[in-house]
Short mmCIF file of C-alpha atoms and ligand atoms in Angstrom, two decimals:
data_model
loop_
_atom_site.label_atom_id
_atom_site.label_comp_id
_atom_site.label_asym_id
_atom_site.label_seq_id
_atom_site.Cartn_x
_atom_site.Cartn_y
_atom_site.Cartn_z
CA MET A 226 -0.01 0.09 0.04
CA LYS A 227 1.70 3.42 -0.95
CA LYS A 228 2.13 6.12 1.60
CA LEU A 229 0.27 9.10 0.07
CA LEU A 230 0.70 12.40 1.77
CA PHE A 231 -1.56 15.39 0.70
CA GLN A 232 0.39 18.59 1.06
CA LEU A 233 -2.27 21.22 1.71
CA ASP A 234 -0.62 24.78 1.13
CA THR A 235 -2.31 27.77 2.18
CA ASP A 236 -0.05 29.61 -0.47
CA ALA A 237 -0.66 29.79 -4.20
CA ILE A 238 2.49 27.72 -4.98
CA PRO A 239 3.21 24.80 -2.49
CA ASN A 240 6.21 25.08 -0.58
CA ALA A 241 9.02 23.00 -2.36
CA PHE A 242 11.11 22.52 1.06
CA ASP A 243 8.25 20.75 2.56
CA THR A 244 7.72 18.51 -0.54
CA VAL A 245 11.25 17.38 -0.40
CA VAL A 246 11.22 16.78 3.30
CA ALA A 247 7.85 14.90 2.88
CA TYR A 248 9.47 12.37 0.17
CA ASP A 249 12.72 12.12 2.66
CA GLY A 250 10.50 11.45 5.62
CA GLY A 251 9.00 8.33 4.07
CA ALA A 252 6.11 9.31 1.77
CA ASP A 253 5.84 7.21 -1.48
CA HIS A 254 3.95 10.01 -3.26
CA VAL A 255 3.20 13.61 -2.30
CA VAL A 256 0.13 15.31 -3.63
CA ARG A 257 0.73 19.07 -3.61
CA VAL A 258 -2.22 21.56 -3.79
CA GLY A 259 -2.13 25.24 -3.25
CA ASN A 260 -4.53 27.85 -2.24
CA MET A 261 -6.20 25.67 0.27
CA THR A 262 -8.86 27.39 2.64
CA PRO A 263 -11.19 25.93 5.19
CA ASP A 264 -13.99 26.65 2.56
CA ASN A 265 -12.43 24.53 -0.31
CA VAL A 266 -10.40 21.70 1.56
CA GLY A 267 -13.61 19.55 2.35
CA ARG A 268 -13.45 17.43 -0.90
CA ILE A 269 -9.89 16.59 -0.57
CA VAL A 270 -10.53 15.53 2.92
CA GLU A 271 -13.35 13.27 2.00
CA GLY A 272 -11.36 11.69 -0.54
CA THR A 273 -8.58 10.84 1.99
CA VAL A 274 -10.95 9.44 4.69
CA PHE A 275 -13.56 7.40 2.61
CA THR A 276 -11.15 5.58 0.35
CA ARG A 277 -9.13 2.99 2.22
CA ALA A 278 -10.15 0.15 4.47
CA PRO A 279 -9.75 0.80 8.32
CA ALA A 280 -6.59 -1.02 8.49
CA HIS A 281 -5.14 1.02 5.57
CA LYS A 282 -6.25 4.44 6.59
CA LYS A 283 -2.77 5.19 8.09
CA PHE A 284 -1.16 5.02 4.66
CA THR A 285 -2.84 8.28 3.77
CA ALA A 286 -1.92 11.53 5.62
CA LEU A 287 -2.40 15.26 5.42
CA PHE A 288 0.59 17.93 5.76
CA VAL A 289 -0.63 21.78 6.16
CA THR A 290 1.96 24.13 4.98
CA GLY A 291 2.17 27.68 3.92
CA SER A 292 3.92 30.83 4.99
CA ASN A 293 1.16 32.07 7.25
CA ILE A 294 0.59 30.37 10.49
CA ALA A 295 -2.76 31.88 11.20
CA ASP A 296 -3.98 30.38 7.73
CA GLY A 297 -2.36 27.15 8.50
CA GLN A 298 -4.17 27.10 12.00
CA ALA A 299 -7.40 27.71 10.35
CA LEU A 300 -7.14 25.12 7.68
CA PHE A 301 -5.88 22.46 10.36
CA ASP A 302 -8.96 23.24 12.36
CA ALA A 303 -11.16 23.05 9.51
CA VAL A 304 -9.84 19.69 8.44
CA LYS A 305 -10.23 18.48 11.91
CA LYS A 306 -13.93 19.35 11.76
CA CYS A 307 -14.26 17.10 8.77
CA PHE A 308 -13.12 14.07 10.54
CA PHE A 309 -15.73 11.75 12.26
CA GLY A 310 -15.61 8.25 13.85
CA ASN A 311 -12.66 6.20 12.20
CA PHE A 312 -13.04 8.43 9.11
CA ARG A 313 -9.93 10.34 9.73
CA VAL A 314 -6.49 10.33 8.76
CA SER A 315 -3.22 11.66 10.53
CA MET A 316 -2.34 15.38 9.98
CA MET A 317 0.61 17.74 10.76
CA LEU A 318 0.74 21.59 10.84
CA ASP A 319 3.95 23.18 10.05
CA SER A 320 3.49 26.46 8.38
CA ASN A 321 6.73 28.06 7.39
CA GLY A 322 8.43 25.24 9.39
CA GLY A 323 7.17 26.96 12.59
CA ASN A 324 6.58 23.79 14.74
CA THR A 325 9.66 21.82 13.54
CA THR A 326 12.15 24.66 13.92
CA ALA A 327 10.62 26.00 17.26
CA ALA A 328 10.75 22.53 18.89
CA SER A 329 14.27 21.86 17.87
CA ALA A 330 15.48 25.30 19.19
CA VAL A 331 13.53 24.56 22.44
CA ALA A 332 14.64 20.95 22.67
CA PHE A 333 18.23 22.21 22.53
CA ILE A 334 17.49 24.92 25.21
CA GLY A 335 16.11 21.94 27.32
CA ARG A 336 19.58 20.40 27.26
CA HIS A 337 21.23 23.34 29.09
CA CYS A 338 18.68 24.63 31.50
CA ASN A 339 15.23 23.62 32.75
CA PRO A 340 12.89 26.42 31.29
CA ALA A 341 10.55 26.09 34.37
CA GLY A 342 10.70 29.30 36.24
CA LYS A 343 12.88 31.03 33.70
CA ARG A 344 12.37 34.10 31.81
CA ALA A 345 12.32 33.63 27.99
CA VAL A 346 12.09 36.43 25.49
CA ILE A 347 11.11 35.77 21.91
CA LEU A 348 12.46 38.61 19.72
CA ALA A 349 10.21 39.26 16.97
CA GLY A 350 8.02 36.40 18.01
CA THR A 351 5.13 37.13 15.79
CA GLY A 352 6.04 34.82 12.97
CA PRO A 353 5.40 31.06 12.83
CA VAL A 354 8.83 30.14 14.52
CA GLY A 355 8.39 32.58 17.27
CA GLN A 356 4.90 31.79 18.14
CA ARG A 357 5.42 28.15 18.41
CA ALA A 358 8.64 28.64 20.37
CA ALA A 359 6.65 30.93 22.72
CA VAL A 360 3.77 28.18 23.16
CA MET A 361 6.60 25.54 23.70
CA LEU A 362 8.65 27.33 26.34
CA ALA A 363 5.31 28.61 28.15
CA ARG A 364 4.02 24.92 28.22
CA LEU A 365 7.48 23.91 29.91
CA GLY A 366 6.99 26.49 32.68
CA ALA A 367 8.89 29.45 31.58
CA SER A 368 7.58 33.06 31.93
CA VAL A 369 7.55 34.27 28.10
CA LEU A 370 7.61 37.67 26.73
CA VAL A 371 6.90 37.90 22.90
CA THR A 372 8.16 41.04 21.15
CA SER A 373 7.14 42.90 17.84
CA ARG A 374 8.07 46.09 16.34
CA GLN A 375 4.33 46.94 17.09
CA GLN A 376 2.71 46.15 20.68
CA GLU A 377 -0.69 45.22 18.89
CA ARG A 378 0.90 42.64 16.75
CA ALA A 379 2.58 41.13 19.62
CA ALA A 380 -0.44 41.11 21.73
CA ALA A 381 -2.69 39.63 18.95
CA ALA A 382 -0.17 36.68 18.24
CA CYS A 383 -0.23 35.98 22.09
CA ARG A 384 -3.80 36.00 22.30
CA VAL A 385 -4.38 33.42 19.70
CA MET A 386 -1.72 31.17 21.17
CA GLU A 387 -3.30 31.62 24.71
CA GLN A 388 -6.56 30.58 23.23
CA ARG A 389 -5.38 27.74 21.41
CA PHE A 390 -2.91 26.13 23.84
CA GLY A 391 -4.19 27.50 27.23
CA ILE A 392 -1.12 29.12 28.23
CA THR A 393 -0.15 32.74 29.49
CA LEU A 394 2.20 34.88 27.35
CA GLU A 395 3.33 38.56 27.72
CA ALA A 396 3.59 40.90 24.88
CA ALA A 397 5.73 43.85 24.22
CA ALA A 398 7.03 46.35 21.65
CA ALA A 399 10.54 46.38 20.84
CA ALA A 400 11.01 48.49 17.87
CA ASP A 401 14.39 49.97 18.85
CA ALA A 402 17.51 49.09 20.95
CA ALA A 403 16.40 50.79 24.14
CA ALA A 404 12.94 49.01 24.00
CA THR A 405 14.69 45.56 23.24
CA ASN A 406 17.06 46.06 26.26
CA ALA A 407 14.03 46.81 28.62
CA CYS A 408 12.34 43.68 27.40
CA LEU A 409 15.60 41.58 28.20
CA ASP A 410 15.58 42.79 31.73
CA GLY A 411 15.63 39.80 34.00
CA ALA A 412 15.95 37.41 30.93
CA HIS A 413 17.49 33.84 31.20
CA ILE A 414 16.70 32.81 27.54
CA VAL A 415 16.59 34.92 24.38
CA LEU A 416 15.60 33.53 21.17
CA ALA A 417 15.69 35.55 17.81
CA THR A 418 12.92 34.55 15.26
CA GLY A 419 12.73 37.66 13.12
CA ALA A 420 12.55 37.69 9.29
CA ALA A 421 15.64 36.20 7.43
CA GLY A 422 18.57 38.74 7.52
CA ILE A 423 17.26 40.98 10.05
CA GLN A 424 19.40 41.89 13.17
CA LEU A 425 17.50 42.38 16.20
CA LEU A 426 20.12 42.23 19.01
CA THR A 427 23.91 43.36 18.85
CA GLU A 428 26.47 41.57 20.68
CA SER A 429 27.20 44.48 23.16
CA GLN A 430 23.34 44.20 24.08
CA TRP A 431 23.94 40.63 25.32
CA ALA A 432 27.56 40.02 26.04
CA THR A 433 27.46 41.58 29.39
CA HIS A 434 23.79 40.97 30.33
CA PRO A 435 23.65 39.90 33.98
CA THR A 436 20.99 37.19 33.90
CA LEU A 437 21.07 35.75 30.22
CA GLU A 438 22.00 32.05 30.22
CA VAL A 439 21.04 30.87 26.59
CA VAL A 440 21.06 32.91 23.54
CA ILE A 441 19.65 31.34 20.36
CA ASP A 442 19.22 32.88 16.88
CA ALA A 443 16.95 31.18 14.40
CA ASN A 444 18.01 33.46 11.35
CA ALA A 445 20.06 31.62 8.87
CA SER A 446 20.69 34.55 6.38
CA PRO A 447 23.36 37.05 7.07
CA PRO A 448 23.59 39.41 8.89
CA PRO A 449 22.86 37.08 12.16
CA GLY A 450 19.40 37.97 13.96
CA ILE A 451 21.85 38.04 16.93
CA GLY A 452 25.20 39.71 16.66
CA GLY A 453 28.21 37.80 17.82
CA ILE A 454 26.34 34.37 17.25
CA GLU A 455 27.75 32.27 14.42
CA MET A 456 25.35 30.26 12.29
CA ALA A 457 27.22 26.94 13.23
CA ASP A 458 27.18 27.48 16.97
CA ARG A 459 25.60 24.76 19.02
CA GLY A 460 26.13 24.96 22.52
CA THR A 461 29.19 27.12 21.96
CA VAL A 462 29.90 29.15 25.07
CA ARG A 463 30.34 33.01 24.17
CA HIS A 464 30.57 35.74 26.89
CA GLY A 465 29.75 32.95 29.50
CA LYS A 466 26.41 32.08 27.54
CA ILE A 467 25.44 29.05 25.79
CA CYS A 468 24.79 29.90 22.20
CA TYR A 469 23.22 28.49 19.08
CA GLY A 470 23.06 29.69 15.60
CA ALA A 471 20.52 28.58 12.91
CA LEU A 472 22.66 25.94 11.50
CA GLY A 473 23.49 24.77 15.00
CA PHE A 474 19.97 23.48 15.61
CA GLY A 475 18.99 23.39 12.11
CA GLY A 476 20.26 19.60 11.63
CA LEU A 477 17.62 18.61 14.53
CA LYS A 478 14.97 20.53 12.66
CA LEU A 479 15.38 18.47 9.48
CA GLU A 480 15.68 15.27 11.24
CA LEU A 481 12.58 16.13 13.28
CA HIS A 482 10.61 17.29 10.25
CA ARG A 483 11.44 13.95 8.32
CA ALA A 484 10.47 12.00 11.70
CA CYS A 485 6.97 13.65 12.07
CA VAL A 486 6.19 12.77 8.52
CA GLY A 487 7.16 9.14 9.20
CA ARG A 488 5.15 9.18 12.23
CA LEU A 489 1.80 10.30 10.31
CA PHE A 490 1.89 6.99 8.65
CA GLU A 491 2.12 4.92 11.98
CA ALA A 492 -1.61 5.46 12.68
CA ASN A 493 -4.78 7.40 11.16
CA ASP A 494 -5.65 9.54 14.23
CA LEU A 495 -2.49 11.53 14.93
CA LEU A 496 -2.57 15.30 14.95
CA LEU A 497 0.82 16.78 15.09
CA ASP A 498 0.98 20.73 16.32
CA ALA A 499 3.19 22.40 18.81
CA PRO A 500 2.86 19.91 21.81
CA GLU A 501 3.30 16.77 19.86
CA VAL A 502 6.13 18.01 17.45
CA PHE A 503 7.88 19.17 20.54
CA GLU A 504 7.45 15.72 22.51
CA LEU A 505 9.23 14.04 19.54
CA ALA A 506 11.98 16.84 19.38
CA SER A 507 12.53 16.12 23.14
CA GLU A 508 13.26 12.57 22.21
CA LEU A 509 15.57 13.13 19.24
CA VAL A 510 17.76 15.85 20.92
CA LYS A 511 18.61 12.88 23.50
CA SER A 512 20.75 11.26 20.63
CA ARG A 513 22.58 14.27 19.59
N1 LIG B 219 17.26 27.45 11.59
C1 LIG B 219 16.23 26.79 10.89
O1 LIG B 219 16.23 25.57 10.79
C2 LIG B 219 15.11 27.60 10.49
C3 LIG B 219 13.95 27.06 9.82
C4 LIG B 219 12.90 27.89 9.49
C5 LIG B 219 12.89 29.30 9.55
N2 LIG B 219 14.19 29.87 10.17
C6 LIG B 219 14.36 31.37 10.23
O2 LIG B 219 13.55 31.55 11.44
C7 LIG B 219 13.27 32.84 11.50
C8 LIG B 219 11.87 32.95 11.77
O3 LIG B 219 10.92 32.46 10.77
P1 LIG B 219 9.48 32.89 10.69
O4 LIG B 219 8.88 32.43 9.43
O5 LIG B 219 8.85 32.87 11.89
O6 LIG B 219 9.55 34.56 10.43
P2 LIG B 219 8.94 35.67 9.71
O7 LIG B 219 7.33 35.26 9.94
O8 LIG B 219 9.45 35.90 8.25
O9 LIG B 219 9.17 37.01 10.42
C9 LIG B 219 8.95 37.03 11.91
C10 LIG B 219 8.82 38.44 12.42
O10 LIG B 219 10.06 39.16 12.00
C11 LIG B 219 9.64 40.67 12.11
N3 LIG B 219 10.17 41.36 11.11
C12 LIG B 219 9.96 41.26 9.59
N4 LIG B 219 10.54 42.26 9.19
C13 LIG B 219 11.18 42.85 10.05
C14 LIG B 219 12.29 44.17 9.99
N5 LIG B 219 12.45 44.63 9.04
N6 LIG B 219 12.68 44.39 11.16
C15 LIG B 219 12.29 43.90 12.48
N7 LIG B 219 11.50 42.96 12.39
C16 LIG B 219 11.13 42.40 11.39
C17 LIG B 219 8.11 40.51 12.14
O11 LIG B 219 7.55 40.98 13.36
P3 LIG B 219 6.72 42.28 13.57
O12 LIG B 219 6.13 42.82 12.32
O13 LIG B 219 5.90 41.90 14.49
O14 LIG B 219 7.82 43.13 14.26
C18 LIG B 219 7.67 39.12 11.74
O15 LIG B 219 6.56 38.83 12.25
C19 LIG B 219 13.69 33.58 10.07
O16 LIG B 219 14.80 34.14 10.25
C20 LIG B 219 13.69 32.20 9.25
O17 LIG B 219 14.71 32.37 8.32
C21 LIG B 219 15.40 29.09 10.53
#
């Protein structure tokens, strides 16, 4: 029985990165569909849940992709509503790699400190990666502050995550260095999740910071999102702090992404969002 993965992308052109990882993760065939919305997804879901016998339903799965996490969440939720009884297949949400990237970064943080009771600041945390990292750290017991250039954008992202995952987040504006420094007051963990090629923190802003323990930058395009961090940093100690660059945790992200796809074909009722993806990341990081 062939393993069929329907890649449902909320953008017009389905993301090629996700397609490649889908094949590498074990799909025999990936059906790529763009412009997916809650309104037009129903017929595809029907086609996936009604076709195969119960024992074979696990060989069909859904993968929600696209650049916008809000659109991805809406699609994921709409598909869930189409399922009933055993008429369901496993599904994963990873808009812009948000879940797998965030889970890898947070899993590495957990190697160095227990986030419970720590203060974590997610710089430019309004994108898919930042939002999901905030969720994962909050679920581990950290007090999490999400920043944006605009207070309302940060607050809106926090509201959505709070409602979806039953957590509490703080939002703040950090449009300049002074505001960013204020946000970092008392922080133990800082994770930069700004758009590619945008520097959010200079080296001098964190090098002598009195409480920071872990400094992580998700940005893989120069200049670094956090000055003084090398992309390949992986637990590198700089200025007395544990540092990670985008490539430093990017290997785990890819391994995790492939493992999530593989897991979709193990049962027909798995729903992989932030908590489930993080759980798998926590297992995989142990072998690194
Ligand atoms: N290491 C890996 O394996 C891996 C995998 C995937 C992605 N990434 C990287 O992870 C980072 C986050 O990805 P994402 O998709 O979540 O990011 P994103 O949605 O592209 O951007 C995140 C936030 O950056 C802020 N931003 C945009 N332009 C800015 C500017 N000119 N100045 C300051 N802030 C700006 C925006 O926040 P506000 O408008 O709210 O300020 C935006 O919501 C990216 O750098 C991406 O390349 C790494």
